[in-house]
Amino acid sequence: MKNIKVSNNVIRRLPRYLRKLDELQYNGVQRVSSAELGSYMGFTSSQIRQDFSHFGEFGQQGYGYSVGLLRNQIATILGMDRNHKAILVGTGNIGRALMDNFCFSEWGIDLIAAFDVDEDMIGIKRNGVEIYDAATLFDFMAGHHVDIAVLAVPSDVARQVADNLIALEIRAIWNFTNVDITEPHSNVIVENMHFSDSLMALNYYVSEKDDSMVCAREVGGV
Amino acid sequence: MKNIKVSNNVIRRLPRYLRKLDELQYNGVQRVSSAELGSYMGFTSSQIRQDFSHFGEFGQQGYGYSVGLLRNQIATILGMDRNHKAILVGTGNIGRALMDNFCFSEWGIDLIAAFDVDEDMIGIKRNGVEIYDAATLFDFMAGHHVDIAVLAVPSDVARQVADNLIALEIRAIWNFTNVDITEPHSNVIVENMHFSDSLMALNYYVSEKDDSMVCAREVGGV
């Protein structure tokens, strides 16, 4: 199926809908209204209807959405049926956490190999995925179709390793290094898991609450 | 300093500005124009100026921003000078990756303790932080001021542990469990690191490229 073009904000919400619909399906729920789904997720029902209107009509007035149909449609839009191939580069704590605990196949991604420079790691299989010598990455990429590199190397070598992957024509990088690895207008798709950005946003909201508590006290509140 | 109220989108960009300004400062750059900063980050100079206008006038026409002043102002807005206290709950691979490799203090956060149920972990100190028996969490919270819980427990116990932390009046949760842990309108600040949401957004963009390549071939392109 051809992919449907939707806005970035909608794309960011689709995985959340998917998780919620999976949960509903797991609990045996077959139909859900936009109002119900909205209340579960903190959205208005009109926002839900607007989001889903991007990819065809699934809801019926007074009847709601079919949980299964809607779930499968969202999974298709997210490309979960395309079996994209991924490799993991770097098997430190983060890399190992991904190998051991993150079920790539559940999300339609095929993790086919991992790479490290650490001789103690090379040759080990974790969760069915073998860790190869990073020196063999070039040959591996020449012999295999790889869509996504999961980058989990130490931050001081992140850019260099990313440049190597880009030279090997990697299509996309899932970046766990907390370093911005590409120029803004690069052709490579980069999705960042910047832990510090997330923590700093959290810290801002905590600070905002500090201040609102001070204000409340100042005006004689709690 | 009282925190300044800015929109969510601006808040999400502030940590990125901070990282870039840190990098510029590290490289000895003292002044930067909105156009330069924009080209580094993929924003227009007017977007940069608009973002920074939220928190006072730092730029000077034809002279640019002082990298150091701007960096410190952003750090203050993000609450990095407030020394919020954090605990880590769960010391599996993700938890250990955070203890070993993520420098909380660099971001103004004081990681004061970690907790686990695994007897092999309890009593160990990693990177200066001791791992305590999760059974002592209640007493610890009673005796210490804690702002943020970093939640890195297995997903099947995530909600239960989150509920316990909320009952102990935790202010904020940095959630690594890939599970939605609170109701949408909860008072607790929750910042999610949903790995799968990030991977699915990446997968969408890769799928979009699959299709554009097919289209290009269909019309006689590459």
CSV table of C-alpha atoms in Angstrom, one decimal:
chain,number,residue,atom,x,y,z
A,1,MET,CA,0.0,0.0,0.0
A,2,LYS,CA,1.2,3.5,-0.8
A,3,ASN,CA,1.9,5.6,2.2
A,4,ILE,CA,-0.4,8.5,2.9
A,5,LYS,CA,1.1,11.9,3.5
A,6,VAL,CA,0.3,13.3,6.9
A,7,SER,CA,1.7,16.1,9.0
A,8,ASN,CA,4.5,15.6,11.4
A,9,ASN,CA,2.3,16.2,14.4
A,10,VAL,CA,-0.2,13.5,13.3
A,11,ILE,CA,2.7,11.1,12.6
A,12,ARG,CA,3.9,11.7,16.2
A,13,ARG,CA,0.5,10.9,17.5
A,14,LEU,CA,0.0,7.7,15.4
A,15,PRO,CA,2.3,5.5,17.5
A,16,ARG,CA,0.4,6.6,20.7
A,17,TYR,CA,-3.0,5.7,19.1
A,18,LEU,CA,-1.4,2.3,18.0
A,19,ARG,CA,-0.4,1.5,21.6
A,20,LYS,CA,-3.8,2.4,23.0
A,21,LEU,CA,-5.6,0.4,20.3
A,22,ASP,CA,-3.3,-2.6,21.0
A,23,GLU,CA,-4.3,-2.3,24.6
A,24,LEU,CA,-8.0,-2.1,23.8
A,25,GLN,CA,-7.7,-5.1,21.5
A,26,TYR,CA,-5.8,-7.0,24.2
A,27,ASN,CA,-8.7,-6.3,26.6
A,28,GLY,CA,-11.3,-7.6,24.1
A,29,VAL,CA,-12.7,-4.2,23.1
A,30,GLN,CA,-14.0,-4.2,19.5
A,31,ARG,CA,-15.4,-0.7,19.0
A,32,VAL,CA,-14.4,2.6,20.4
A,33,SER,CA,-15.9,6.1,19.8
A,34,SER,CA,-13.8,9.2,19.2
A,35,ALA,CA,-15.0,10.5,22.6
A,36,GLU,CA,-13.9,7.4,24.5
A,37,LEU,CA,-10.5,7.3,22.7
A,38,GLY,CA,-10.1,11.0,23.4
A,39,SER,CA,-10.8,10.6,27.1
A,40,TYR,CA,-8.2,7.8,27.3
A,41,MET,CA,-5.6,9.9,25.6
A,42,GLY,CA,-6.3,13.4,26.7
A,43,PHE,CA,-7.5,14.6,23.3
A,44,THR,CA,-10.8,16.1,22.2
A,45,SER,CA,-13.0,13.8,20.1
A,46,SER,CA,-12.8,16.3,17.3
A,47,GLN,CA,-9.0,16.1,17.3
A,48,ILE,CA,-9.3,12.4,17.1
A,49,ARG,CA,-11.8,12.5,14.2
A,50,GLN,CA,-9.6,15.1,12.4
A,51,ASP,CA,-6.4,12.9,12.8
A,52,PHE,CA,-8.2,9.8,11.5
A,53,SER,CA,-9.8,11.7,8.6
A,54,HIS,CA,-6.3,11.9,7.0
A,55,PHE,CA,-6.4,8.3,6.2
A,56,GLY,CA,-10.0,7.4,5.2
A,57,GLU,CA,-13.3,6.9,6.9
A,58,PHE,CA,-13.3,4.3,9.6
A,59,GLY,CA,-15.8,5.7,12.1
A,60,GLN,CA,-19.5,5.5,11.8
A,61,GLN,CA,-21.8,8.0,13.5
A,62,GLY,CA,-23.1,6.6,16.7
A,63,TYR,CA,-21.1,3.4,16.2
A,64,GLY,CA,-17.5,4.3,16.6
A,65,TYR,CA,-14.3,2.9,15.1
A,66,SER,CA,-13.5,-0.8,14.7
A,67,VAL,CA,-10.5,-1.2,17.0
A,68,GLY,CA,-9.0,-3.9,14.8
A,69,LEU,CA,-9.4,-2.1,11.5
A,70,LEU,CA,-8.2,1.2,12.8
A,71,ARG,CA,-5.2,-0.5,14.5
A,72,ASN,CA,-4.2,-2.2,11.2
A,73,GLN,CA,-4.6,0.9,9.2
A,74,ILE,CA,-2.4,2.9,11.5
A,75,ALA,CA,0.2,0.0,11.5
A,76,THR,CA,0.2,0.1,7.7
A,77,ILE,CA,0.7,3.9,7.6
A,78,LEU,CA,3.6,3.5,10.0
A,79,GLY,CA,5.1,1.0,7.6
A,80,MET,CA,5.1,-1.9,10.1
A,81,ASP,CA,4.3,-4.3,7.3
A,82,ARG,CA,7.4,-3.4,5.3
A,83,ASN,CA,9.9,-5.5,7.2
A,84,HIS,CA,12.6,-2.8,7.2
A,85,LYS,CA,16.0,-4.2,8.2
A,86,ALA,CA,18.0,-2.7,11.0
A,87,ILE,CA,21.5,-3.1,12.5
A,88,LEU,CA,22.7,-2.0,15.9
A,89,VAL,CA,26.0,-0.2,16.1
A,90,GLY,CA,27.4,-0.2,19.7
A,91,THR,CA,26.5,-2.8,22.3
A,92,GLY,CA,27.2,-0.9,25.5
A,93,ASN,CA,24.4,-0.6,28.1
A,94,ILE,CA,22.0,1.1,25.9
A,95,GLY,CA,22.7,-1.2,23.0
A,96,ARG,CA,22.3,-4.3,25.2
A,97,ALA,CA,19.1,-2.8,26.7
A,98,LEU,CA,17.7,-2.6,23.2
A,99,MET,CA,18.8,-6.1,22.2
A,100,ASP,CA,17.5,-7.7,25.4
A,101,ASN,CA,14.3,-5.8,26.1
A,102,PHE,CA,13.1,-4.0,23.0
A,103,CYS,CA,11.1,-6.2,20.7
A,104,PHE,CA,12.0,-4.9,17.2
A,105,SER,CA,9.9,-7.5,15.5
A,106,GLU,CA,6.8,-6.5,17.4
A,107,TRP,CA,7.1,-3.2,15.6
A,108,GLY,CA,7.7,-4.8,12.2
A,109,ILE,CA,11.5,-4.1,12.2
A,110,ASP,CA,14.0,-6.9,11.5
A,111,LEU,CA,17.1,-6.5,13.6
A,112,ILE,CA,19.6,-8.5,11.7
A,113,ALA,CA,23.0,-7.8,13.3
A,114,ALA,CA,24.9,-5.8,15.9
A,115,PHE,CA,28.4,-4.4,15.8
A,116,ASP,CA,31.0,-3.5,18.3
A,117,VAL,CA,34.7,-2.9,18.6
A,118,ASP,CA,34.9,-4.6,22.0
A,119,GLU,CA,36.5,-8.1,21.5
A,120,ASP,CA,34.6,-9.4,24.6
A,121,MET,CA,31.3,-8.7,22.9
A,122,ILE,CA,32.2,-9.9,19.4
A,123,GLY,CA,30.7,-13.3,18.5
A,124,ILE,CA,28.1,-13.2,21.3
A,125,LYS,CA,24.5,-13.8,20.4
A,126,ARG,CA,21.9,-11.9,22.4
A,127,ASN,CA,18.3,-12.6,21.9
A,128,GLY,CA,19.0,-14.2,18.6
A,129,VAL,CA,21.1,-11.4,17.2
A,130,GLU,CA,24.9,-11.8,16.6
A,131,ILE,CA,27.4,-9.2,17.5
A,132,TYR,CA,30.0,-8.8,14.8
A,133,ASP,CA,33.4,-7.0,14.7
A,134,ALA,CA,32.7,-3.3,13.7
A,135,ALA,CA,35.6,-3.7,11.2
A,136,THR,CA,33.3,-6.0,9.2
A,137,LEU,CA,30.5,-3.4,8.9
A,138,PHE,CA,31.6,-2.3,5.4
A,139,ASP,CA,31.4,-5.9,4.1
A,140,PHE,CA,28.2,-6.6,5.8
A,141,MET,CA,26.5,-3.5,4.3
A,142,ALA,CA,27.8,-4.5,0.9
A,143,GLY,CA,26.2,-8.0,1.3
A,144,HIS,CA,22.9,-7.1,3.0
A,145,HIS,CA,20.1,-4.6,2.4
A,146,VAL,CA,20.0,-2.5,5.6
A,147,ASP,CA,17.5,0.4,6.0
A,148,ILE,CA,18.1,1.6,9.6
A,149,ALA,CA,21.2,1.8,11.8
A,150,VAL,CA,20.5,2.1,15.5
A,151,LEU,CA,23.4,4.2,16.8
A,152,ALA,CA,24.4,3.5,20.4
A,153,VAL,CA,28.1,4.2,20.4
A,154,PRO,CA,29.9,6.5,22.9
A,155,SER,CA,29.2,10.2,22.2
A,156,ASP,CA,32.9,11.0,21.4
A,157,VAL,CA,32.8,8.8,18.3
A,158,ALA,CA,29.2,9.3,17.4
A,159,ARG,CA,29.8,11.7,14.5
A,160,GLN,CA,32.6,9.6,13.0
A,161,VAL,CA,30.5,6.4,13.1
A,162,ALA,CA,27.5,8.2,11.7
A,163,ASP,CA,29.6,9.6,8.8
A,164,ASN,CA,30.8,6.1,8.1
A,165,LEU,CA,27.3,4.8,8.0
A,166,ILE,CA,26.2,7.6,5.7
A,167,ALA,CA,29.1,6.8,3.4
A,168,LEU,CA,27.8,3.2,3.3
A,169,GLU,CA,24.5,4.7,2.2
A,170,ILE,CA,22.5,3.9,5.3
A,171,ARG,CA,18.9,5.2,4.8
A,172,ALA,CA,18.1,6.1,8.4
A,173,ILE,CA,19.7,6.5,11.8
A,174,TRP,CA,18.0,6.0,15.1
A,175,ASN,CA,20.3,8.1,17.2
A,176,PHE,CA,20.8,7.3,20.9
A,177,THR,CA,24.2,9.2,21.3
A,178,ASN,CA,22.9,12.5,22.6
A,179,VAL,CA,24.9,14.2,19.8
A,180,ASP,CA,23.5,15.9,16.7
A,181,ILE,CA,25.1,13.7,14.1
A,182,THR,CA,24.1,15.3,10.8
A,183,GLU,CA,23.8,18.6,9.1
A,184,PRO,CA,20.2,20.0,9.2
A,185,HIS,CA,19.5,19.3,5.5
A,186,SER,CA,21.1,15.9,5.2
A,187,ASN,CA,19.3,13.3,3.1
A,188,VAL,CA,19.6,10.7,5.8
A,189,ILE,CA,16.6,10.3,8.0
A,190,VAL,CA,17.6,10.8,11.6
A,191,GLU,CA,15.4,10.2,14.6
A,192,ASN,CA,17.0,11.4,17.8
A,193,MET,CA,16.5,9.9,21.2
A,194,HIS,CA,18.1,12.9,23.0
A,195,PHE,CA,17.8,11.9,26.6
A,196,SER,CA,18.9,15.3,27.9
A,197,ASP,CA,16.4,17.2,25.8
A,198,SER,CA,13.7,15.1,27.4
A,199,LEU,CA,15.0,15.6,30.9
A,200,MET,CA,15.4,19.3,30.4
A,201,ALA,CA,11.8,19.7,29.2
A,202,LEU,CA,10.8,17.7,32.3
A,203,ASN,CA,12.9,19.9,34.5
A,204,TYR,CA,11.3,23.1,33.0
A,205,TYR,CA,7.9,21.8,34.0
A,206,VAL,CA,9.0,21.0,37.5
A,207,SER,CA,10.6,24.5,37.8
A,208,GLU,CA,7.3,26.0,36.6
A,209,LYS,CA,5.5,24.1,39.4
A,210,ASP,CA,8.1,25.4,41.9
A,211,ASP,CA,7.2,28.9,40.9
A,212,SER,CA,3.4,28.4,40.9
A,213,MET,CA,3.7,27.0,44.5
A,214,VAL,CA,5.7,30.1,45.5
A,215,CYS,CA,3.1,32.3,43.9
A,216,ALA,CA,0.3,30.4,45.7
A,217,ARG,CA,2.1,30.9,49.1
A,218,GLU,CA,2.7,34.6,48.3
A,219,VAL,CA,-1.0,35.3,47.8
A,220,GLY,CA,-1.9,33.4,51.0
A,221,GLY,CA,-2.6,30.0,49.4
A,222,VAL,CA,-1.1,26.6,50.4
B,1,MET,CA,14.7,33.7,39.2
B,2,LYS,CA,11.1,33.2,38.4
B,3,ASN,CA,10.4,31.0,35.5
B,4,ILE,CA,9.1,32.5,32.2
B,5,LYS,CA,6.1,31.0,30.6
B,6,VAL,CA,6.8,29.8,27.1
B,7,SER,CA,4.9,27.5,24.7
B,8,ASN,CA,5.6,23.8,24.6
B,9,ASN,CA,7.1,24.0,21.2
B,10,VAL,CA,9.6,26.6,22.4
B,11,ILE,CA,10.4,24.5,25.5
B,12,ARG,CA,11.2,21.5,23.3
B,13,ARG,CA,13.6,23.6,21.2
B,14,LEU,CA,15.4,25.2,24.2
B,15,PRO,CA,17.5,22.1,25.1
B,16,ARG,CA,18.6,21.9,21.4
B,17,TYR,CA,19.7,25.5,21.5
B,18,LEU,CA,21.5,24.8,24.8
B,19,ARG,CA,23.5,21.9,23.3
B,20,LYS,CA,24.4,24.0,20.3
B,21,LEU,CA,25.5,26.9,22.4
B,22,ASP,CA,27.5,24.6,24.6
B,23,GLU,CA,29.3,23.4,21.5
B,24,LEU,CA,29.9,26.9,20.2
B,25,GLN,CA,31.3,27.9,23.6
B,26,TYR,CA,33.5,24.9,23.7
B,27,ASN,CA,34.9,25.9,20.4
B,28,GLY,CA,35.6,29.4,21.6
B,29,VAL,CA,32.8,31.2,19.7
B,30,GLN,CA,31.6,34.2,21.7
B,31,ARG,CA,29.0,35.8,19.4
B,32,VAL,CA,26.5,34.2,17.1
B,33,SER,CA,23.9,35.8,14.8
B,34,SER,CA,20.4,34.4,14.5
B,35,ALA,CA,21.2,33.6,10.8
B,36,GLU,CA,24.3,31.6,11.8
B,37,LEU,CA,22.5,29.8,14.6
B,38,GLY,CA,19.6,29.1,12.2
B,39,SER,CA,21.8,27.6,9.6
B,40,TYR,CA,23.4,25.3,12.2
B,41,MET,CA,20.0,24.1,13.4
B,42,GLY,CA,17.8,24.1,10.3
B,43,PHE,CA,15.7,27.0,11.5
B,44,THR,CA,15.1,30.4,9.9
B,45,SER,CA,16.7,33.4,11.6
B,46,SER,CA,13.2,34.9,12.2
B,47,GLN,CA,12.2,31.7,14.1
B,48,ILE,CA,15.3,32.0,16.2
B,49,ARG,CA,14.6,35.6,17.0
B,50,GLN,CA,11.0,34.9,17.8
B,51,ASP,CA,12.0,32.0,20.2
B,52,PHE,CA,14.5,34.2,22.0
B,53,SER,CA,12.1,37.2,22.2
B,54,HIS,CA,10.1,35.2,24.8
B,55,PHE,CA,12.8,35.7,27.4
B,56,GLY,CA,14.2,39.1,26.9
B,57,GLU,CA,16.5,40.9,24.5
B,58,PHE,CA,19.8,39.4,24.1
B,59,GLY,CA,20.6,40.0,20.5
B,60,GLN,CA,21.9,43.3,19.0
B,61,GLN,CA,21.3,44.3,15.4
B,62,GLY,CA,24.4,43.5,13.4
B,63,TYR,CA,26.2,42.2,16.4
B,64,GLY,CA,24.4,38.9,17.3
B,65,TYR,CA,23.9,37.1,20.5
B,66,SER,CA,26.5,36.6,23.3
B,67,VAL,CA,26.9,32.8,23.3
B,68,GLY,CA,27.6,32.7,27.0
B,69,LEU,CA,24.8,35.0,28.1
B,70,LEU,CA,22.2,33.3,25.9
B,71,ARG,CA,23.4,29.9,27.1
B,72,ASN,CA,23.1,30.8,30.8
B,73,GLN,CA,19.7,32.4,30.2
B,74,ILE,CA,18.4,29.2,28.6
B,75,ALA,CA,19.9,27.1,31.3
B,76,THR,CA,18.1,29.2,33.9
B,77,ILE,CA,14.8,29.0,32.1
B,78,LEU,CA,15.2,25.2,32.0
B,79,GLY,CA,15.7,25.2,35.8
B,80,MET,CA,19.3,23.8,35.6
B,81,ASP,CA,20.3,26.0,38.6
B,82,ARG,CA,17.6,24.6,40.8
B,83,ASN,CA,19.4,21.4,41.8
B,84,HIS,CA,16.3,19.2,41.6
B,85,LYS,CA,16.8,15.8,43.2
B,86,ALA,CA,16.2,12.6,41.3
B,87,ILE,CA,16.0,8.9,42.1
B,88,LEU,CA,16.3,6.0,39.7
B,89,VAL,CA,13.8,3.1,40.1
B,90,GLY,CA,15.0,0.0,38.2
B,91,THR,CA,18.6,-0.8,37.5
B,92,GLY,CA,18.3,-3.1,34.5
B,93,ASN,CA,20.2,-2.3,31.3
B,94,ILE,CA,18.5,1.0,30.8
B,95,GLY,CA,18.9,2.0,34.4
B,96,ARG,CA,22.5,1.1,34.4
B,97,ALA,CA,23.1,2.9,31.1
B,98,LEU,CA,21.7,6.0,32.7
B,99,MET,CA,23.8,5.5,35.9
B,100,ASP,CA,27.0,4.8,34.0
B,101,ASN,CA,26.8,7.1,31.0
B,102,PHE,CA,24.3,9.9,31.6
B,103,CYS,CA,25.7,12.8,33.5
B,104,PHE,CA,22.8,14.0,35.5
B,105,SER,CA,24.8,16.7,37.2
B,106,GLU,CA,25.9,18.2,33.9
B,107,TRP,CA,22.1,19.0,33.5
B,108,GLY,CA,21.8,20.4,37.0
B,109,ILE,CA,20.0,17.3,38.4
B,110,ASP,CA,21.2,15.5,41.5
B,111,LEU,CA,20.8,11.8,41.2
B,112,ILE,CA,20.8,10.8,44.9
B,113,ALA,CA,19.8,7.1,44.9
B,114,ALA,CA,18.7,4.1,42.9
B,115,PHE,CA,16.4,1.3,43.8
B,116,ASP,CA,15.9,-2.3,42.7
B,117,VAL,CA,14.3,-5.5,43.8
B,118,ASP,CA,17.2,-7.6,42.6
B,119,GLU,CA,19.4,-8.7,45.5
B,120,ASP,CA,22.4,-8.9,43.3
B,121,MET,CA,22.2,-5.2,42.6
B,122,ILE,CA,21.3,-3.9,46.1
B,123,GLY,CA,24.2,-2.4,47.9
B,124,ILE,CA,26.3,-1.8,44.8
B,125,LYS,CA,27.5,1.8,44.1
B,126,ARG,CA,27.7,2.8,40.4
B,127,ASN,CA,29.2,6.1,39.5
B,128,GLY,CA,28.8,7.3,43.1
B,129,VAL,CA,25.1,6.4,43.4
B,130,GLU,CA,24.1,3.6,45.7
B,131,ILE,CA,21.4,1.0,44.8
B,132,TYR,CA,19.0,0.4,47.6
B,133,ASP,CA,16.4,-2.3,48.2
B,134,ALA,CA,13.1,-1.1,46.6
B,135,ALA,CA,11.4,-2.1,49.8
B,136,THR,CA,13.0,0.9,51.5
B,137,LEU,CA,11.7,3.4,48.9
B,138,PHE,CA,8.9,4.5,51.3
B,139,ASP,CA,11.3,5.3,54.1
B,140,PHE,CA,13.7,7.0,51.8
B,141,MET,CA,11.0,9.2,50.3
B,142,ALA,CA,9.8,10.1,53.8
B,143,GLY,CA,13.4,11.2,54.8
B,144,HIS,CA,14.5,12.9,51.6
B,145,HIS,CA,13.1,15.6,49.3
B,146,VAL,CA,12.8,14.0,45.9
B,147,ASP,CA,11.5,15.8,42.8
B,148,ILE,CA,11.9,13.4,40.0
B,149,ALA,CA,11.7,9.6,39.7
B,150,VAL,CA,13.5,8.0,36.7
B,151,LEU,CA,11.3,5.0,36.0
B,152,ALA,CA,13.2,2.1,34.3
B,153,VAL,CA,11.4,-1.0,35.6
B,154,PRO,CA,10.1,-3.8,33.4
B,155,SER,CA,6.9,-2.8,31.6
B,156,ASP,CA,4.7,-5.3,33.3
B,157,VAL,CA,5.2,-3.6,36.7
B,158,ALA,CA,5.5,0.0,35.4
B,159,ARG,CA,2.0,1.1,36.3
B,160,GLN,CA,2.1,-0.4,39.8
B,161,VAL,CA,5.5,1.2,40.6
B,162,ALA,CA,4.3,4.5,39.1
B,163,ASP,CA,1.2,4.4,41.3
B,164,ASN,CA,3.4,3.7,44.3
B,165,LEU,CA,5.6,6.7,43.5
B,166,ILE,CA,2.6,8.9,43.0
B,167,ALA,CA,1.1,7.8,46.4
B,168,LEU,CA,4.5,8.8,47.8
B,169,GLU,CA,3.9,12.3,46.3
B,170,ILE,CA,6.6,12.2,43.6
B,171,ARG,CA,6.4,15.4,41.6
B,172,ALA,CA,7.6,14.1,38.2
B,173,ILE,CA,8.4,10.9,36.5
B,174,TRP,CA,10.9,10.4,33.6
B,175,ASN,CA,9.3,7.3,32.1
B,176,PHE,CA,11.5,4.8,30.2
B,177,THR,CA,9.0,1.9,30.4
B,178,ASN,CA,7.3,2.3,27.1
B,179,VAL,CA,4.0,2.1,29.0
B,180,ASP,CA,1.6,5.1,29.5
B,181,ILE,CA,1.7,5.2,33.3
B,182,THR,CA,-0.8,7.9,34.3
B,183,GLU,CA,-4.2,9.2,33.4
B,184,PRO,CA,-4.2,12.1,30.9
B,185,HIS,CA,-5.1,14.7,33.5
B,186,SER,CA,-2.9,13.6,36.4
B,187,ASN,CA,-1.1,16.2,38.5
B,188,VAL,CA,2.2,14.4,38.2
B,189,ILE,CA,4.5,15.6,35.5
B,190,VAL,CA,5.3,12.8,33.2
B,191,GLU,CA,7.9,12.9,30.4
B,192,ASN,CA,7.9,9.8,28.3
B,193,MET,CA,10.9,8.3,26.5
B,194,HIS,CA,8.7,6.0,24.4
B,195,PHE,CA,11.3,4.2,22.3
B,196,SER,CA,8.7,2.6,20.1
B,197,ASP,CA,7.0,5.9,19.3
B,198,SER,CA,10.3,7.3,18.1
B,199,LEU,CA,11.1,4.1,16.0
B,200,MET,CA,7.6,4.2,14.5
B,201,ALA,CA,8.0,7.8,13.4
B,202,LEU,CA,11.4,6.9,11.9
B,203,ASN,CA,9.8,3.9,10.1
B,204,TYR,CA,7.1,6.1,8.7
B,205,TYR,CA,9.7,8.4,7.1
B,206,VAL,CA,11.6,5.5,5.7
B,207,SER,CA,8.4,4.1,4.3
B,208,GLU,CA,7.6,7.5,2.7
B,209,LYS,CA,11.0,7.3,1.0
B,210,ASP,CA,10.3,3.8,-0.2
B,211,ASP,CA,7.2,5.2,-2.0
B,212,SER,CA,8.9,8.3,-3.4
B,213,MET,CA,11.5,6.0,-4.9
B,214,VAL,CA,8.8,3.8,-6.5
B,215,CYS,CA,7.1,7.0,-7.8
B,216,ALA,CA,10.4,8.2,-9.3
B,217,ARG,CA,10.9,4.9,-11.0
B,218,GLU,CA,7.3,4.9,-12.3
B,219,VAL,CA,7.7,8.3,-14.0
B,220,GLY,CA,11.0,7.2,-15.5
B,221,GLY,CA,13.3,8.6,-12.9
B,222,VAL,CA,16.1,6.8,-10.9
